[in-house]
Tab-separated table of C-alpha atoms in Angstrom:
chain	number	residue	atom	x	y	z
A	212	MET	CA	33.743	-4.698	-53.418
A	213	LYS	CA	32.023	-3.595	-50.155
A	214	LYS	CA	28.637	-5.164	-48.787
A	215	LEU	CA	26.255	-2.574	-49.056
A	216	LEU	CA	22.434	-3.032	-47.346
A	217	LEU	CA	20.210	-0.661	-48.444
A	218	HIS	CA	17.072	-0.096	-46.718
A	219	SER	CA	14.439	0.682	-49.571
A	220	CYS	CA	10.792	2.065	-49.187
A	221	CYS	CA	9.556	0.785	-52.532
A	222	GLY	CA	10.637	-0.747	-56.208
A	223	PRO	CA	10.021	2.846	-57.833
A	224	CYS	CA	12.545	4.459	-55.231
A	225	SER	CA	15.138	1.851	-55.220
A	226	SER	CA	14.872	1.845	-59.404
A	227	GLY	CA	16.550	5.201	-59.433
A	228	VAL	CA	19.409	4.545	-57.301
A	229	LEU	CA	20.658	0.938	-58.287
A	230	GLU	CA	22.242	1.192	-61.417
A	231	ALA	CA	24.749	3.857	-59.434
A	232	LEU	CA	25.089	1.788	-56.211
A	233	THR	CA	25.658	-1.437	-57.799
A	234	ARG	CA	28.583	-0.038	-59.973
A	235	GLU	CA	30.228	0.467	-56.883
A	236	TYR	CA	28.827	-2.272	-54.237
A	237	ASP	CA	27.449	-5.848	-53.754
A	238	VAL	CA	23.557	-4.414	-53.035
A	239	THR	CA	21.367	-6.173	-51.027
A	240	ILE	CA	17.716	-4.420	-50.228
A	241	LEU	CA	16.489	-4.660	-46.760
A	242	PHE	CA	12.566	-4.140	-47.152
A	243	TYR	CA	11.592	-3.137	-43.449
A	244	ASN	CA	8.663	-0.797	-43.721
A	245	PRO	CA	6.358	-1.247	-40.526
A	246	ASN	CA	4.856	2.152	-41.318
A	247	ILE	CA	2.889	1.228	-44.329
A	248	PHE	CA	-0.534	1.219	-44.336
A	249	PRO	CA	-2.567	-0.683	-45.148
A	250	GLU	CA	-1.515	-3.961	-45.649
A	251	GLU	CA	-2.407	-4.749	-48.759
A	252	GLU	CA	-0.594	-1.745	-49.689
A	253	TYR	CA	2.379	-3.298	-47.932
A	254	TYR	CA	2.373	-6.315	-50.026
A	255	LYS	CA	1.722	-4.365	-53.670
A	256	ARG	CA	5.129	-2.517	-52.562
A	257	LEU	CA	6.705	-5.456	-51.700
A	258	ASP	CA	5.662	-7.410	-54.720
A	259	THR	CA	6.977	-4.264	-56.601
A	260	GLN	CA	10.529	-4.224	-55.029
A	261	TYR	CA	10.839	-7.759	-56.282
A	262	LYS	CA	9.475	-6.900	-59.679
A	263	ILE	CA	12.416	-4.403	-60.169
A	264	VAL	CA	14.938	-6.177	-58.656
A	265	ASN	CA	13.956	-9.384	-60.800
A	266	ALA	CA	14.139	-7.212	-64.068
A	267	LEU	CA	17.487	-5.871	-63.215
A	268	ASN	CA	18.437	-9.041	-62.511
A	269	SER	CA	17.786	-10.372	-65.641
A	270	GLU	CA	19.793	-7.482	-66.930
A	271	GLY	CA	22.782	-8.867	-65.372
A	272	ALA	CA	22.932	-7.234	-61.888
A	273	ASP	CA	23.110	-9.466	-58.960
A	274	ILE	CA	20.750	-7.704	-56.380
A	275	LYS	CA	19.684	-9.528	-53.626
A	276	ILE	CA	16.444	-8.999	-51.061
A	277	VAL	CA	15.697	-9.332	-47.807
A	278	GLU	CA	12.125	-8.812	-46.492
A	279	VAL	CA	12.075	-8.660	-42.725
A	280	GLY	CA	8.185	-8.986	-42.337
A	281	TYR	CA	5.340	-6.786	-42.171
A	282	ASN	CA	4.647	-5.704	-38.256
A	283	PRO	CA	3.056	-2.031	-38.658
A	284	ALA	CA	2.933	-2.371	-34.127
A	285	GLU	CA	6.462	-1.286	-34.123
A	286	TYR	CA	6.070	1.773	-36.055
A	287	ASN	CA	2.424	3.028	-33.958
A	288	ASN	CA	4.480	2.133	-31.123
A	289	ILE	CA	6.929	4.657	-31.784
A	290	VAL	CA	4.799	7.522	-33.065
A	291	GLN	CA	1.984	7.431	-30.546
A	292	GLY	CA	1.190	10.683	-29.271
A	293	LEU	CA	2.659	11.983	-32.897
A	294	GLU	CA	-0.576	11.377	-34.734
A	295	ASN	CA	-1.190	15.076	-35.427
A	296	GLU	CA	2.293	16.470	-36.489
A	297	PRO	CA	2.384	17.680	-39.764
A	298	GLU	CA	4.043	15.251	-43.011
A	299	GLY	CA	7.732	16.246	-42.720
A	300	GLY	CA	7.456	16.653	-38.709
A	301	SER	CA	8.839	14.765	-35.709
A	302	ARG	CA	6.466	11.335	-36.545
A	303	CYS	CA	8.447	10.640	-39.879
A	304	GLU	CA	11.633	11.247	-37.921
A	305	LYS	CA	10.677	8.730	-35.265
A	306	CYS	CA	9.835	6.560	-38.691
A	307	PHE	CA	13.222	7.356	-40.547
A	308	ARG	CA	15.245	6.485	-37.169
A	309	LEU	CA	13.495	3.386	-36.713
A	310	ARG	CA	13.587	1.728	-40.346
A	311	LEU	CA	17.585	3.322	-40.371
A	312	GLU	CA	18.350	1.943	-37.068
A	313	LYS	CA	16.487	-1.701	-38.270
A	314	THR	CA	18.934	-1.447	-41.541
A	315	CYS	CA	22.155	-0.781	-39.429
A	316	LYS	CA	21.686	-3.397	-36.829
A	317	TYR	CA	21.508	-6.018	-40.139
A	318	ALA	CA	24.187	-4.650	-41.260
A	319	LYS	CA	25.978	-4.941	-38.339
A	320	ASP	CA	25.044	-8.357	-37.839
A	321	ASN	CA	25.368	-9.920	-41.287
A	322	GLY	CA	28.536	-8.794	-42.617
A	323	TYR	CA	27.537	-5.856	-44.414
A	324	ASN	CA	30.282	-3.079	-44.451
A	325	ILE	CA	28.131	-0.107	-45.131
A	326	PHE	CA	24.141	0.888	-45.459
A	327	THR	CA	22.148	3.530	-46.671
A	328	THR	CA	18.425	4.214	-47.761
A	329	THR	CA	16.359	4.988	-51.076
A	330	MET	CA	14.230	7.813	-49.205
A	331	SER	CA	16.388	10.355	-50.205
A	332	VAL	CA	15.913	10.310	-53.623
A	333	SER	CA	12.043	11.496	-52.775
A	334	PRO	CA	11.241	14.984	-53.015
A	335	HIS	CA	9.279	14.766	-50.461
A	336	LYS	CA	12.052	13.374	-47.980
A	337	ASN	CA	14.892	15.255	-46.089
A	338	TYR	CA	18.160	14.385	-47.141
A	339	ILE	CA	20.017	15.962	-44.634
A	340	LEU	CA	17.623	14.232	-41.506
A	341	LEU	CA	18.070	11.156	-43.353
A	342	ASN	CA	21.723	11.943	-43.172
A	343	GLU	CA	22.142	12.958	-39.420
A	344	ILE	CA	20.452	10.259	-38.748
A	345	GLY	CA	22.800	7.698	-40.310
A	346	ARG	CA	25.605	9.327	-38.927
A	347	ASP	CA	23.979	8.385	-35.541
A	348	LEU	CA	23.539	5.300	-36.195
A	349	SER	CA	26.934	4.584	-37.627
A	350	SER	CA	28.779	5.948	-34.960
A	351	LYS	CA	26.777	4.134	-32.172
A	352	PHE	CA	26.843	0.754	-33.931
A	353	GLY	CA	30.097	0.645	-35.750
A	354	VAL	CA	28.790	0.406	-39.670
A	355	GLU	CA	29.253	3.047	-42.129
A	356	TYR	CA	26.691	4.910	-43.262
A	357	LEU	CA	26.844	6.055	-47.098
A	358	GLU	CA	25.818	9.809	-46.969
A	359	ALA	CA	23.576	10.231	-50.009
A	360	ASN	CA	20.789	12.511	-51.515
A	361	PHE	CA	19.847	10.500	-53.996
A	362	LYS	CA	17.777	13.246	-55.999
A	363	LYS	CA	21.155	14.666	-57.406
A	364	ASN	CA	21.777	13.642	-60.835
A	365	ASP	CA	18.299	13.044	-61.752
A	366	GLY	CA	17.512	10.211	-58.881
A	367	TYR	CA	13.966	10.831	-58.794
A	368	LEU	CA	13.555	11.457	-62.692
A	369	LYS	CA	14.848	8.058	-62.960
A	370	SER	CA	12.785	6.108	-60.895
A	371	ILE	CA	9.438	7.835	-62.682
A	372	ARG	CA	11.283	6.962	-66.026
A	373	ASN	CA	11.988	3.280	-64.708
A	374	SER	CA	8.731	2.582	-63.117
A	375	GLU	CA	7.317	3.537	-66.643
A	376	LYS	CA	9.982	1.552	-68.499
A	377	TYR	CA	9.361	-1.294	-65.856
A	378	ASP	CA	5.629	-1.175	-65.579
A	379	LEU	CA	6.067	-0.597	-61.707
A	380	TYR	CA	3.312	0.051	-59.663
A	381	ARG	CA	4.104	3.624	-57.772
A	382	GLN	CA	2.329	4.896	-55.369
A	383	LYS	CA	0.453	8.069	-54.372
A	384	TYR	CA	1.399	8.571	-51.145
A	385	CYS	CA	4.294	8.063	-48.720
A	386	GLY	CA	3.496	4.818	-47.062
A	387	CYS	CA	1.674	5.764	-43.523
A	388	LYS	CA	-2.280	6.257	-42.929
A	389	TYR	CA	-1.643	9.928	-41.775
A	390	SER	CA	0.124	10.699	-45.405
A	391	ILE	CA	-2.895	9.294	-46.971
A	392	TRP	CA	-4.819	11.386	-44.890
A	393	ASP	CA	-3.123	14.533	-45.494
A	394	LYS	CA	-3.876	13.953	-49.529
């Protein structure tokens, strides 16, 4: 079974894709999200990530989590000058690349065969762009990228249902301070 490193933005999004992925892969979640603001929100999302993984593991899954740590300076540095970009614009592209590159490098350095992200489950995220970035990083670092549009097959709906089933905290914005302000 291939070892898959799954970048996860939050517990609800991962809940919509883990069932399918754990049938085919040995899954480890990489929780790397320096974009999340404020810090309390980061820890709410991290706690929720652990909550869904613990629930699924108690039902027979074997999902592991790696948490890289909260370092908002990494995000702030790469989006400097893009503060006024609209949601979904070049600021988001920089953020996607930052998180996927960290995931790809971690996969390469730690013996994972393949990597992907939960972000494509969201109707607010551009899965085509995410897959382009993933393919580029795959080519650059030599780690296979699992192209995905996790919205397909009711992935987003599954994440909503799982949030209710497991009583998961479900955030109301993407995560960064700009997405709060855009609301």
